[in-house]
Amino acid sequence: MPTPSMEDYIEQIYLLIETKGYARVSDIAEALQVHPSSVTKMVQKLDKDEYLNYEKYRGLILTSKGKKIGKRLVYRHELLEQFLEIIGVNKENIYEDVEGIEHHLSWNSIDRIGDLVQYFEENPSRMEELKVLQLNNEQ
């Protein structure tokens, strides 16, 4: 099971590969705002744990295990952003809030949040009812 720090790296590597077709140490360092030497150390650990294959000066690729986890981590992040938006969290707070909570929730909790997001999306009037409730509670 990857640590929260490993999850951040796997998620970012997955996103870079999906958007650019590759992930370089410098790209990962920039995205995570860390030093390239920190990325190299983590990439070596992820290689050892079989989340990716890394060859010095040649780049890296996610293994099937790494791709599966990366996809699930991106889903978790996007789902939590959706959830916070639905419940009315200010847009400027959403990213920071997701970063703060995503590693502290079980996958069971994530699945239940997914159910709730689906519940609201299937009937937009439910979202309107929630907004009315929130306005009444603010008064």
Short mmCIF file of N, CA and C in Angstrom, two decimals:
data_model
loop_
_atom_site.label_atom_id
_atom_site.label_comp_id
_atom_site.label_asym_id
_atom_site.label_seq_id
_atom_site.Cartn_x
_atom_site.Cartn_y
_atom_site.Cartn_z
N MET A 1 0.85 -1.19 0.00
CA MET A 1 0.00 0.00 0.00
C MET A 1 0.89 1.24 0.00
N PRO A 2 0.69 2.13 -0.95
CA PRO A 2 1.54 3.32 -1.01
C PRO A 2 1.22 4.31 0.12
N THR A 3 2.25 5.03 0.55
CA THR A 3 2.07 6.08 1.55
C THR A 3 1.40 7.28 0.89
N PRO A 4 0.90 8.24 1.68
CA PRO A 4 0.32 9.45 1.07
C PRO A 4 1.30 10.17 0.14
N SER A 5 2.56 10.23 0.52
CA SER A 5 3.55 10.88 -0.34
C SER A 5 3.72 10.10 -1.66
N MET A 6 3.77 8.79 -1.56
CA MET A 6 3.88 7.97 -2.77
C MET A 6 2.66 8.18 -3.65
N GLU A 7 1.48 8.27 -3.03
CA GLU A 7 0.26 8.49 -3.78
C GLU A 7 0.33 9.80 -4.56
N ASP A 8 0.85 10.86 -3.92
CA ASP A 8 0.97 12.14 -4.61
C ASP A 8 1.83 12.01 -5.86
N TYR A 9 2.94 11.30 -5.75
CA TYR A 9 3.83 11.10 -6.89
C TYR A 9 3.17 10.26 -7.97
N ILE A 10 2.55 9.15 -7.58
CA ILE A 10 1.90 8.28 -8.56
C ILE A 10 0.80 9.05 -9.30
N GLU A 11 0.00 9.79 -8.55
CA GLU A 11 -1.08 10.59 -9.15
C GLU A 11 -0.52 11.59 -10.15
N GLN A 12 0.53 12.29 -9.76
CA GLN A 12 1.10 13.31 -10.65
C GLN A 12 1.75 12.68 -11.87
N ILE A 13 2.44 11.58 -11.71
CA ILE A 13 3.06 10.88 -12.83
C ILE A 13 1.97 10.41 -13.80
N TYR A 14 0.90 9.85 -13.25
CA TYR A 14 -0.22 9.40 -14.08
C TYR A 14 -0.79 10.56 -14.89
N LEU A 15 -1.03 11.69 -14.22
CA LEU A 15 -1.57 12.87 -14.91
C LEU A 15 -0.63 13.37 -16.00
N LEU A 16 0.65 13.44 -15.71
CA LEU A 16 1.61 13.91 -16.72
C LEU A 16 1.64 12.99 -17.93
N ILE A 17 1.64 11.69 -17.69
CA ILE A 17 1.66 10.74 -18.80
C ILE A 17 0.38 10.86 -19.62
N GLU A 18 -0.76 11.03 -18.94
CA GLU A 18 -2.04 11.17 -19.64
C GLU A 18 -2.08 12.44 -20.49
N THR A 19 -1.51 13.54 -19.99
CA THR A 19 -1.61 14.81 -20.71
C THR A 19 -0.48 15.03 -21.69
N LYS A 20 0.75 14.64 -21.32
CA LYS A 20 1.91 14.92 -22.17
C LYS A 20 2.44 13.69 -22.90
N GLY A 21 2.06 12.52 -22.42
CA GLY A 21 2.58 11.29 -23.01
C GLY A 21 3.84 10.79 -22.32
N TYR A 22 4.37 11.57 -21.40
CA TYR A 22 5.58 11.18 -20.66
C TYR A 22 5.64 11.98 -19.36
N ALA A 23 6.51 11.53 -18.47
CA ALA A 23 6.73 12.24 -17.21
C ALA A 23 8.23 12.24 -16.93
N ARG A 24 8.82 13.43 -16.95
CA ARG A 24 10.25 13.56 -16.63
C ARG A 24 10.39 13.99 -15.18
N VAL A 25 11.55 13.73 -14.60
CA VAL A 25 11.83 14.12 -13.23
C VAL A 25 11.59 15.61 -13.05
N SER A 26 12.04 16.42 -14.00
CA SER A 26 11.87 17.87 -13.88
C SER A 26 10.40 18.28 -13.90
N ASP A 27 9.59 17.59 -14.72
CA ASP A 27 8.15 17.88 -14.77
C ASP A 27 7.47 17.53 -13.45
N ILE A 28 7.84 16.39 -12.90
CA ILE A 28 7.26 15.96 -11.62
C ILE A 28 7.66 16.93 -10.52
N ALA A 29 8.93 17.32 -10.49
CA ALA A 29 9.41 18.26 -9.47
C ALA A 29 8.66 19.58 -9.55
N GLU A 30 8.47 20.07 -10.75
CA GLU A 30 7.74 21.34 -10.93
C GLU A 30 6.29 21.21 -10.47
N ALA A 31 5.64 20.13 -10.87
CA ALA A 31 4.23 19.94 -10.53
C ALA A 31 4.01 19.80 -9.02
N LEU A 32 4.94 19.12 -8.35
CA LEU A 32 4.80 18.88 -6.92
C LEU A 32 5.54 19.92 -6.07
N GLN A 33 6.23 20.81 -6.74
CA GLN A 33 7.00 21.87 -6.07
C GLN A 33 8.00 21.29 -5.08
N VAL A 34 8.79 20.34 -5.59
CA VAL A 34 9.86 19.73 -4.80
C VAL A 34 11.14 19.76 -5.63
N HIS A 35 12.27 19.44 -4.99
CA HIS A 35 13.55 19.41 -5.70
C HIS A 35 13.65 18.15 -6.55
N PRO A 36 14.30 18.25 -7.70
CA PRO A 36 14.48 17.06 -8.54
C PRO A 36 15.13 15.89 -7.81
N SER A 37 16.03 16.18 -6.89
CA SER A 37 16.68 15.09 -6.14
C SER A 37 15.65 14.32 -5.31
N SER A 38 14.65 15.01 -4.78
CA SER A 38 13.58 14.34 -4.03
C SER A 38 12.76 13.45 -4.95
N VAL A 39 12.51 13.94 -6.16
CA VAL A 39 11.77 13.14 -7.14
C VAL A 39 12.54 11.89 -7.49
N THR A 40 13.84 12.04 -7.72
CA THR A 40 14.67 10.89 -8.08
C THR A 40 14.62 9.82 -6.99
N LYS A 41 14.72 10.24 -5.74
CA LYS A 41 14.66 9.28 -4.63
C LYS A 41 13.31 8.56 -4.59
N MET A 42 12.24 9.32 -4.75
CA MET A 42 10.91 8.70 -4.70
C MET A 42 10.68 7.80 -5.90
N VAL A 43 11.13 8.22 -7.07
CA VAL A 43 10.96 7.40 -8.28
C VAL A 43 11.70 6.08 -8.11
N GLN A 44 12.87 6.13 -7.51
CA GLN A 44 13.63 4.89 -7.26
C GLN A 44 12.86 3.97 -6.30
N LYS A 45 12.24 4.57 -5.29
CA LYS A 45 11.43 3.78 -4.35
C LYS A 45 10.21 3.19 -5.05
N LEU A 46 9.54 4.00 -5.88
CA LEU A 46 8.38 3.51 -6.62
C LEU A 46 8.77 2.41 -7.60
N ASP A 47 9.96 2.50 -8.16
CA ASP A 47 10.48 1.45 -9.04
C ASP A 47 10.69 0.16 -8.23
N LYS A 48 11.30 0.31 -7.08
CA LYS A 48 11.56 -0.85 -6.19
C LYS A 48 10.25 -1.52 -5.79
N ASP A 49 9.22 -0.72 -5.53
CA ASP A 49 7.91 -1.25 -5.12
C ASP A 49 7.02 -1.63 -6.30
N GLU A 50 7.57 -1.57 -7.50
CA GLU A 50 6.92 -2.03 -8.74
C GLU A 50 5.69 -1.22 -9.15
N TYR A 51 5.71 0.09 -8.84
CA TYR A 51 4.66 0.99 -9.33
C TYR A 51 5.06 1.58 -10.68
N LEU A 52 6.35 1.59 -10.95
CA LEU A 52 6.85 2.10 -12.22
C LEU A 52 8.19 1.47 -12.54
N ASN A 53 8.61 1.62 -13.78
CA ASN A 53 9.94 1.20 -14.22
C ASN A 53 10.73 2.46 -14.53
N TYR A 54 11.89 2.57 -13.89
CA TYR A 54 12.71 3.77 -14.03
C TYR A 54 14.11 3.38 -14.45
N GLU A 55 14.59 4.04 -15.49
CA GLU A 55 15.98 3.89 -15.92
C GLU A 55 16.60 5.28 -15.95
N LYS A 56 17.69 5.43 -15.22
CA LYS A 56 18.35 6.72 -15.14
C LYS A 56 18.66 7.24 -16.55
N TYR A 57 18.33 8.49 -16.78
CA TYR A 57 18.53 9.20 -18.06
C TYR A 57 17.63 8.70 -19.19
N ARG A 58 16.78 7.73 -18.92
CA ARG A 58 15.92 7.22 -19.99
C ARG A 58 14.44 7.47 -19.71
N GLY A 59 14.10 7.83 -18.49
CA GLY A 59 12.72 8.12 -18.17
C GLY A 59 12.05 7.02 -17.37
N LEU A 60 10.74 7.12 -17.31
CA LEU A 60 10.00 6.15 -16.51
C LEU A 60 8.67 5.86 -17.16
N ILE A 61 8.14 4.70 -16.83
CA ILE A 61 6.80 4.31 -17.27
C ILE A 61 6.10 3.64 -16.08
N LEU A 62 4.82 3.85 -15.97
CA LEU A 62 4.05 3.20 -14.91
C LEU A 62 3.83 1.74 -15.27
N THR A 63 3.92 0.88 -14.29
CA THR A 63 3.56 -0.53 -14.48
C THR A 63 2.03 -0.61 -14.50
N SER A 64 1.48 -1.77 -14.78
CA SER A 64 0.02 -1.91 -14.74
C SER A 64 -0.49 -1.62 -13.33
N LYS A 65 0.26 -2.03 -12.32
CA LYS A 65 -0.09 -1.73 -10.92
C LYS A 65 -0.10 -0.20 -10.69
N GLY A 66 0.91 0.49 -11.20
CA GLY A 66 1.00 1.94 -11.05
C GLY A 66 -0.10 2.66 -11.80
N LYS A 67 -0.43 2.19 -13.01
CA LYS A 67 -1.52 2.80 -13.79
C LYS A 67 -2.85 2.65 -13.08
N LYS A 68 -3.10 1.46 -12.55
CA LYS A 68 -4.37 1.19 -11.87
C LYS A 68 -4.52 2.12 -10.66
N ILE A 69 -3.49 2.22 -9.87
CA ILE A 69 -3.54 3.08 -8.69
C ILE A 69 -3.62 4.54 -9.10
N GLY A 70 -2.83 4.94 -10.10
CA GLY A 70 -2.85 6.32 -10.58
C GLY A 70 -4.23 6.73 -11.04
N LYS A 71 -4.88 5.88 -11.79
CA LYS A 71 -6.23 6.17 -12.29
C LYS A 71 -7.20 6.33 -11.12
N ARG A 72 -7.09 5.46 -10.14
CA ARG A 72 -7.98 5.52 -8.97
C ARG A 72 -7.71 6.78 -8.13
N LEU A 73 -6.44 7.18 -8.02
CA LEU A 73 -6.10 8.38 -7.26
C LEU A 73 -6.63 9.64 -7.94
N VAL A 74 -6.54 9.70 -9.27
CA VAL A 74 -7.08 10.84 -10.01
C VAL A 74 -8.59 10.88 -9.86
N TYR A 75 -9.23 9.72 -9.93
CA TYR A 75 -10.68 9.64 -9.72
C TYR A 75 -11.04 10.17 -8.33
N ARG A 76 -10.30 9.75 -7.31
CA ARG A 76 -10.57 10.19 -5.94
C ARG A 76 -10.48 11.71 -5.84
N HIS A 77 -9.42 12.26 -6.41
CA HIS A 77 -9.21 13.70 -6.35
C HIS A 77 -10.36 14.45 -7.05
N GLU A 78 -10.69 14.02 -8.25
CA GLU A 78 -11.75 14.68 -9.01
C GLU A 78 -13.11 14.54 -8.33
N LEU A 79 -13.38 13.36 -7.76
CA LEU A 79 -14.63 13.13 -7.06
C LEU A 79 -14.76 14.05 -5.85
N LEU A 80 -13.68 14.18 -5.08
CA LEU A 80 -13.73 15.06 -3.91
C LEU A 80 -13.92 16.52 -4.32
N GLU A 81 -13.30 16.93 -5.43
CA GLU A 81 -13.54 18.29 -5.93
C GLU A 81 -15.01 18.47 -6.28
N GLN A 82 -15.59 17.50 -6.97
CA GLN A 82 -17.02 17.56 -7.33
C GLN A 82 -17.88 17.66 -6.09
N PHE A 83 -17.59 16.82 -5.12
CA PHE A 83 -18.37 16.79 -3.88
C PHE A 83 -18.33 18.13 -3.17
N LEU A 84 -17.13 18.69 -3.02
CA LEU A 84 -17.01 19.96 -2.32
C LEU A 84 -17.71 21.09 -3.08
N GLU A 85 -17.68 21.01 -4.40
CA GLU A 85 -18.39 22.02 -5.21
C GLU A 85 -19.90 21.88 -5.00
N ILE A 86 -20.39 20.64 -5.01
CA ILE A 86 -21.84 20.40 -4.83
C ILE A 86 -22.31 20.92 -3.48
N ILE A 87 -21.51 20.71 -2.44
CA ILE A 87 -21.99 21.12 -1.11
C ILE A 87 -21.73 22.60 -0.83
N GLY A 88 -21.19 23.30 -1.83
CA GLY A 88 -21.11 24.75 -1.72
C GLY A 88 -19.82 25.33 -1.17
N VAL A 89 -18.75 24.55 -1.17
CA VAL A 89 -17.46 25.08 -0.72
C VAL A 89 -16.98 26.11 -1.75
N ASN A 90 -16.45 27.22 -1.28
CA ASN A 90 -15.94 28.26 -2.18
C ASN A 90 -14.86 27.69 -3.09
N LYS A 91 -14.95 28.03 -4.38
CA LYS A 91 -14.02 27.48 -5.38
C LYS A 91 -12.55 27.67 -5.00
N GLU A 92 -12.23 28.83 -4.40
CA GLU A 92 -10.83 29.10 -4.07
C GLU A 92 -10.32 28.20 -2.95
N ASN A 93 -11.20 27.49 -2.25
CA ASN A 93 -10.79 26.60 -1.16
C ASN A 93 -10.74 25.13 -1.56
N ILE A 94 -11.36 24.80 -2.67
CA ILE A 94 -11.56 23.39 -3.01
C ILE A 94 -10.25 22.63 -3.17
N TYR A 95 -9.31 23.14 -3.95
CA TYR A 95 -8.07 22.38 -4.20
C TYR A 95 -7.33 22.09 -2.89
N GLU A 96 -7.15 23.12 -2.08
CA GLU A 96 -6.44 22.96 -0.80
C GLU A 96 -7.18 21.98 0.11
N ASP A 97 -8.50 22.09 0.15
CA ASP A 97 -9.28 21.19 0.99
C ASP A 97 -9.13 19.74 0.54
N VAL A 98 -9.20 19.52 -0.77
CA VAL A 98 -9.03 18.15 -1.29
C VAL A 98 -7.65 17.62 -0.93
N GLU A 99 -6.63 18.44 -1.13
CA GLU A 99 -5.27 18.01 -0.78
C GLU A 99 -5.17 17.66 0.70
N GLY A 100 -5.93 18.36 1.53
CA GLY A 100 -5.89 18.12 2.96
C GLY A 100 -6.62 16.87 3.42
N ILE A 101 -7.63 16.46 2.66
CA ILE A 101 -8.44 15.32 3.13
C ILE A 101 -8.27 14.04 2.33
N GLU A 102 -7.78 14.11 1.11
CA GLU A 102 -7.84 12.93 0.24
C GLU A 102 -7.09 11.71 0.78
N HIS A 103 -6.03 11.91 1.53
CA HIS A 103 -5.26 10.77 2.05
C HIS A 103 -5.81 10.24 3.37
N HIS A 104 -6.81 10.91 3.90
CA HIS A 104 -7.33 10.54 5.22
C HIS A 104 -8.67 9.84 5.18
N LEU A 105 -9.16 9.57 3.99
CA LEU A 105 -10.45 8.90 3.83
C LEU A 105 -10.23 7.48 3.33
N SER A 106 -11.03 6.56 3.85
CA SER A 106 -10.98 5.19 3.36
C SER A 106 -11.61 5.13 1.97
N TRP A 107 -11.32 4.06 1.25
CA TRP A 107 -11.94 3.89 -0.06
C TRP A 107 -13.45 3.68 0.10
N ASN A 108 -13.88 3.11 1.22
CA ASN A 108 -15.31 2.98 1.49
C ASN A 108 -15.96 4.35 1.59
N SER A 109 -15.30 5.29 2.27
CA SER A 109 -15.82 6.66 2.36
C SER A 109 -15.87 7.31 0.99
N ILE A 110 -14.83 7.10 0.21
CA ILE A 110 -14.78 7.66 -1.16
C ILE A 110 -15.96 7.12 -1.98
N ASP A 111 -16.20 5.81 -1.86
CA ASP A 111 -17.32 5.22 -2.61
C ASP A 111 -18.66 5.81 -2.17
N ARG A 112 -18.85 6.06 -0.88
CA ARG A 112 -20.10 6.63 -0.40
C ARG A 112 -20.24 8.08 -0.87
N ILE A 113 -19.14 8.82 -0.90
CA ILE A 113 -19.18 10.18 -1.46
C ILE A 113 -19.56 10.13 -2.92
N GLY A 114 -19.03 9.13 -3.63
CA GLY A 114 -19.41 8.93 -5.03
C GLY A 114 -20.89 8.70 -5.19
N ASP A 115 -21.47 7.91 -4.27
CA ASP A 115 -22.91 7.69 -4.30
C ASP A 115 -23.67 9.00 -4.11
N LEU A 116 -23.21 9.81 -3.18
CA LEU A 116 -23.87 11.07 -2.89
C LEU A 116 -23.78 12.04 -4.07
N VAL A 117 -22.61 12.09 -4.69
CA VAL A 117 -22.45 12.94 -5.88
C VAL A 117 -23.42 12.48 -6.96
N GLN A 118 -23.49 11.17 -7.18
CA GLN A 118 -24.42 10.63 -8.17
C GLN A 118 -25.86 10.99 -7.82
N TYR A 119 -26.22 10.89 -6.56
CA TYR A 119 -27.56 11.23 -6.08
C TYR A 119 -27.94 12.66 -6.45
N PHE A 120 -27.01 13.59 -6.23
CA PHE A 120 -27.28 14.99 -6.55
C PHE A 120 -27.29 15.23 -8.06
N GLU A 121 -26.40 14.59 -8.79
CA GLU A 121 -26.31 14.82 -10.23
C GLU A 121 -27.50 14.23 -10.98
N GLU A 122 -28.09 13.16 -10.47
CA GLU A 122 -29.22 12.53 -11.15
C GLU A 122 -30.48 13.38 -11.10
N ASN A 123 -30.55 14.30 -10.15
CA ASN A 123 -31.71 15.17 -10.06
C ASN A 123 -31.25 16.55 -9.60
N PRO A 124 -31.01 17.45 -10.55
CA PRO A 124 -30.49 18.78 -10.22
C PRO A 124 -31.37 19.56 -9.23
N SER A 125 -32.65 19.22 -9.12
CA SER A 125 -33.50 19.93 -8.15
C SER A 125 -33.01 19.68 -6.72
N ARG A 126 -32.34 18.55 -6.50
CA ARG A 126 -31.79 18.27 -5.18
C ARG A 126 -30.70 19.29 -4.82
N MET A 127 -29.92 19.66 -5.82
CA MET A 127 -28.87 20.66 -5.58
C MET A 127 -29.49 22.01 -5.26
N GLU A 128 -30.59 22.32 -5.94
CA GLU A 128 -31.28 23.58 -5.67
C GLU A 128 -31.84 23.58 -4.24
N GLU A 129 -32.40 22.45 -3.82
CA GLU A 129 -32.92 22.34 -2.46
C GLU A 129 -31.80 22.53 -1.43
N LEU A 130 -30.65 21.97 -1.71
CA LEU A 130 -29.50 22.13 -0.82
C LEU A 130 -29.08 23.60 -0.73
N LYS A 131 -29.06 24.28 -1.87
CA LYS A 131 -28.70 25.70 -1.87
C LYS A 131 -29.69 26.53 -1.06
N VAL A 132 -30.96 26.22 -1.18
CA VAL A 132 -31.99 26.93 -0.40
C VAL A 132 -31.76 26.67 1.09
N LEU A 133 -31.51 25.44 1.45
CA LEU A 133 -31.22 25.10 2.84
C LEU A 133 -30.02 25.88 3.36
N GLN A 134 -28.96 25.95 2.56
CA GLN A 134 -27.75 26.65 2.97
C GLN A 134 -28.03 28.15 3.14
N LEU A 135 -28.79 28.74 2.23
CA LEU A 135 -29.15 30.16 2.36
C LEU A 135 -29.96 30.41 3.61
N ASN A 136 -30.91 29.54 3.91
CA ASN A 136 -31.72 29.69 5.12
C ASN A 136 -30.86 29.56 6.38
N ASN A 137 -29.89 28.66 6.35
CA ASN A 137 -29.02 28.45 7.51
C ASN A 137 -28.05 29.61 7.73
N GLU A 138 -27.74 30.34 6.67
CA GLU A 138 -26.82 31.49 6.78
C GLU A 138 -27.52 32.70 7.36
N GLN A 139 -28.83 32.71 7.35
CA GLN A 139 -29.57 33.89 7.83
C GLN A 139 -29.71 33.87 9.33
#
